[in-house]
């Protein structure tokens, strides 16, 4: 073969490759790389928070945790929190998803929650269980509230309320627009003498 033919053939192949690259090399739309809103992530979380005296205030277990540095919030999923804000009260809180701001103590549980209150002093008092869709509160002030309907159970007693406020340190609850179903015992006529 002639060298001139090989050079012309190589130039034609290079031209076709260049044209193909120009047609196929464009990315529509262009990739836009932005800074992430997450600075760290973790799974299978087990954390302990202590108070100023070094006593355990709450223990937290979560399936996953993501920290957002812009809002300084931790977003957790699958949480179980064992909270002991005082010597008299203990709470077990479970939720599908929660956000907590470590600096301010603001807490928001959503995706369903369960709040179980146990009296550590007297075992005669039945635990109170409150369930609902969302719960907000503050770990520093030890106050929680829900503006959405909640269901409350204590032993055989059950009722629903449109809202709830609670002071977890003292164990005091306040419910708004309570709806109760009352079924009295069957009447039995008996002689008194």
CSV table of C-alpha atoms in Angstrom, one decimal:
chain,number,residue,atom,x,y,z
A,1,UNK,CA,0.0,0.0,0.0
A,2,UNK,CA,1.0,3.5,-0.7
A,3,UNK,CA,1.8,5.8,2.3
A,4,UNK,CA,-0.3,8.5,0.8
A,5,UNK,CA,-3.4,6.3,0.8
A,6,UNK,CA,-2.7,5.3,4.5
A,7,UNK,CA,-2.3,9.0,5.5
A,8,UNK,CA,-5.5,10.0,3.7
A,9,UNK,CA,-7.3,7.0,5.3
A,10,UNK,CA,-6.0,7.9,8.7
A,11,UNK,CA,-7.2,11.6,8.2
A,12,UNK,CA,-10.6,10.4,7.2
A,13,UNK,CA,-10.9,8.1,10.2
A,14,UNK,CA,-9.7,10.9,12.5
A,15,UNK,CA,-12.3,13.3,11.0
A,16,UNK,CA,-15.1,10.8,11.5
A,17,UNK,CA,-13.9,10.1,15.1
A,18,UNK,CA,-13.7,13.9,15.7
A,19,UNK,CA,-17.2,14.4,14.3
A,20,UNK,CA,-18.6,11.5,16.4
A,21,UNK,CA,-17.0,12.8,19.5
A,22,UNK,CA,-18.4,16.3,19.0
A,23,UNK,CA,-21.9,14.8,18.5
A,24,UNK,CA,-21.8,12.4,21.4
A,25,UNK,CA,-19.5,14.2,23.8
A,26,UNK,CA,-22.1,16.9,24.9
A,27,UNK,CA,-23.8,16.4,28.3
A,28,UNK,CA,-27.3,17.8,28.4
A,29,UNK,CA,-28.0,19.4,30.9
A,30,UNK,CA,-24.6,20.3,32.2
A,31,UNK,CA,-23.7,18.7,35.6
A,32,UNK,CA,-24.0,21.2,38.5
A,33,UNK,CA,-22.0,20.1,41.5
A,34,UNK,CA,-23.1,21.9,44.7
A,35,UNK,CA,-22.0,21.7,48.3
A,36,UNK,CA,-23.8,18.9,50.3
A,37,UNK,CA,-26.3,19.8,53.0
A,38,UNK,CA,-24.9,17.0,55.1
A,39,UNK,CA,-21.5,17.0,56.9
A,40,UNK,CA,-21.7,13.6,58.4
A,41,UNK,CA,-23.9,10.5,58.5
A,42,UNK,CA,-23.9,7.4,60.8
A,43,UNK,CA,-25.9,4.2,61.3
A,44,UNK,CA,-26.7,2.1,64.4
A,45,UNK,CA,-26.5,5.0,66.8
A,46,UNK,CA,-26.2,4.6,70.5
A,47,UNK,CA,-25.8,7.9,72.4
A,48,UNK,CA,-25.9,9.0,76.0
A,49,UNK,CA,-26.6,12.6,77.1
A,50,UNK,CA,-25.6,13.7,80.6
A,51,UNK,CA,-26.7,16.7,82.7
A,52,UNK,CA,-24.4,19.3,84.4
A,53,UNK,CA,-23.8,16.9,87.4
A,54,UNK,CA,-22.7,14.1,85.0
A,55,UNK,CA,-25.8,12.0,85.6
A,56,UNK,CA,-27.4,10.3,82.6
A,57,UNK,CA,-30.3,12.3,81.3
A,58,UNK,CA,-31.2,10.2,78.3
A,59,UNK,CA,-30.0,7.3,76.2
A,60,UNK,CA,-30.8,7.3,72.5
A,61,UNK,CA,-30.8,4.5,69.9
A,62,UNK,CA,-31.4,5.3,66.3
A,63,UNK,CA,-31.1,3.4,63.0
A,64,UNK,CA,-29.5,6.3,61.2
A,65,UNK,CA,-28.4,9.9,61.8
A,66,UNK,CA,-27.6,12.7,59.4
A,67,UNK,CA,-26.3,16.1,60.5
A,68,UNK,CA,-27.1,19.3,58.6
A,69,UNK,CA,-24.5,22.0,59.4
A,70,UNK,CA,-26.7,24.8,58.0
A,71,UNK,CA,-29.5,24.2,60.4
A,72,UNK,CA,-27.4,22.5,63.1
A,73,UNK,CA,-30.0,19.7,63.3
A,74,UNK,CA,-29.6,16.0,63.6
A,75,UNK,CA,-32.1,14.0,61.6
A,76,UNK,CA,-32.6,10.5,62.9
A,77,UNK,CA,-34.8,7.6,61.8
A,78,UNK,CA,-36.0,4.7,63.9
A,79,UNK,CA,-35.4,6.2,67.3
A,80,UNK,CA,-35.9,4.9,70.8
A,81,UNK,CA,-35.1,7.4,73.6
A,82,UNK,CA,-34.9,6.4,77.3
A,83,UNK,CA,-35.3,9.8,79.0
A,84,UNK,CA,-35.0,10.4,82.8
A,85,UNK,CA,-35.4,14.1,83.4
A,86,UNK,CA,-36.0,13.7,87.1
A,87,UNK,CA,-35.7,11.2,90.0
A,88,UNK,CA,-39.4,10.6,89.8
A,89,UNK,CA,-40.1,10.2,86.1
A,90,UNK,CA,-38.9,8.0,83.3
A,91,UNK,CA,-40.0,8.1,79.7
A,92,UNK,CA,-39.6,5.8,76.7
A,93,UNK,CA,-40.1,7.7,73.4
A,94,UNK,CA,-40.2,6.0,70.1
A,95,UNK,CA,-40.7,7.6,66.7
A,96,UNK,CA,-40.2,6.9,63.0
A,97,UNK,CA,-38.3,10.1,62.3
A,98,UNK,CA,-37.0,12.9,64.6
A,99,UNK,CA,-35.0,16.1,64.3
A,100,UNK,CA,-33.1,17.5,67.2
A,101,UNK,CA,-31.0,20.7,67.6
A,102,UNK,CA,-28.3,20.0,70.1
A,103,UNK,CA,-27.6,23.7,70.8
A,104,UNK,CA,-31.2,24.8,71.5
A,105,UNK,CA,-32.6,21.4,72.6
A,106,UNK,CA,-35.5,21.6,70.1
A,107,UNK,CA,-37.0,18.2,69.3
A,108,UNK,CA,-39.5,17.3,66.6
A,109,UNK,CA,-40.9,13.7,66.3
A,110,UNK,CA,-42.9,12.9,63.2
A,111,UNK,CA,-43.9,9.8,61.3
A,112,UNK,CA,-45.8,8.6,64.4
A,113,UNK,CA,-44.6,8.6,68.0
A,114,UNK,CA,-45.2,6.8,71.3
A,115,UNK,CA,-44.5,8.3,74.7
A,116,UNK,CA,-44.6,5.9,77.6
A,117,UNK,CA,-44.4,7.5,81.1
A,118,UNK,CA,-43.4,5.5,84.1
A,119,UNK,CA,-43.4,6.6,87.7
A,120,UNK,CA,-40.0,5.5,89.3
A,121,UNK,CA,-41.2,6.2,92.9
A,122,UNK,CA,-44.4,4.2,93.0
A,123,UNK,CA,-44.9,0.9,91.1
A,124,UNK,CA,-48.7,1.1,91.9
A,125,UNK,CA,-49.3,3.8,89.3
A,126,UNK,CA,-50.0,2.5,85.9
A,127,UNK,CA,-47.8,3.8,83.1
A,128,UNK,CA,-49.3,6.5,80.7
A,129,UNK,CA,-49.0,5.8,77.0
A,130,UNK,CA,-49.5,8.7,74.6
A,131,UNK,CA,-49.5,8.0,70.8
A,132,UNK,CA,-50.0,10.3,67.9
A,133,UNK,CA,-48.6,11.6,64.5
A,134,UNK,CA,-46.2,14.3,65.7
A,135,UNK,CA,-44.7,15.6,68.9
A,136,UNK,CA,-42.6,18.8,69.5
A,137,UNK,CA,-40.6,19.7,72.6
A,138,UNK,CA,-37.4,20.9,74.1
A,139,UNK,CA,-34.9,18.6,75.9
A,140,UNK,CA,-33.6,21.6,78.0
A,141,UNK,CA,-36.9,22.8,79.3
A,142,UNK,CA,-38.3,19.2,79.4
A,143,UNK,CA,-41.6,20.3,77.9
A,144,UNK,CA,-43.4,18.5,75.0
A,145,UNK,CA,-46.6,19.3,73.1
A,146,UNK,CA,-48.7,18.1,70.2
A,147,UNK,CA,-51.2,20.2,68.3
A,148,UNK,CA,-52.4,17.1,66.6
A,149,UNK,CA,-54.8,14.4,68.0
A,150,UNK,CA,-53.3,12.0,70.5
A,151,UNK,CA,-54.6,8.7,72.0
A,152,UNK,CA,-54.0,8.2,75.7
A,153,UNK,CA,-54.0,4.9,77.6
A,154,UNK,CA,-53.4,4.2,81.3
A,155,UNK,CA,-54.4,0.7,82.5
A,156,UNK,CA,-57.9,0.1,81.3
A,157,UNK,CA,-58.6,3.8,80.8
A,158,UNK,CA,-58.5,5.2,77.3
A,159,UNK,CA,-59.4,8.6,75.7
A,160,UNK,CA,-58.5,10.8,72.8
A,161,UNK,CA,-57.6,14.5,72.8
A,162,UNK,CA,-57.2,17.1,70.1
A,163,UNK,CA,-53.9,18.4,71.7
A,164,UNK,CA,-51.5,17.8,74.6
A,165,UNK,CA,-48.9,19.6,76.7
A,166,UNK,CA,-46.7,17.9,79.2
A,167,UNK,CA,-44.0,18.8,81.7
A,168,UNK,CA,-41.8,15.7,81.7
A,169,UNK,CA,-39.9,16.8,84.8
A,170,UNK,CA,-43.0,16.9,87.0
A,171,UNK,CA,-45.1,14.4,85.1
A,172,UNK,CA,-48.0,16.8,84.6
A,173,UNK,CA,-50.1,16.5,81.5
A,174,UNK,CA,-52.7,18.9,80.0
A,175,UNK,CA,-55.1,17.7,77.3
A,176,UNK,CA,-57.4,19.8,75.1
A,177,UNK,CA,-60.8,18.7,73.8
A,178,UNK,CA,-60.9,15.3,75.4
A,179,UNK,CA,-63.3,12.7,73.9
A,180,UNK,CA,-64.1,9.8,76.3
A,181,UNK,CA,-66.2,6.7,75.7
A,182,UNK,CA,-67.8,5.5,79.0
A,183,UNK,CA,-69.4,2.1,79.3
A,184,UNK,CA,-70.8,1.6,82.8
A,185,UNK,CA,-71.0,-1.8,84.4
A,186,UNK,CA,-74.2,-3.8,83.9
A,187,UNK,CA,-76.9,-3.1,86.4
A,188,UNK,CA,-77.6,-5.9,88.8
A,189,UNK,CA,-80.7,-5.7,91.0
A,190,UNK,CA,-79.9,-7.3,94.4
A,191,UNK,CA,-81.7,-7.1,97.7
A,192,UNK,CA,-79.9,-4.9,100.2
A,193,UNK,CA,-81.0,-7.0,103.2
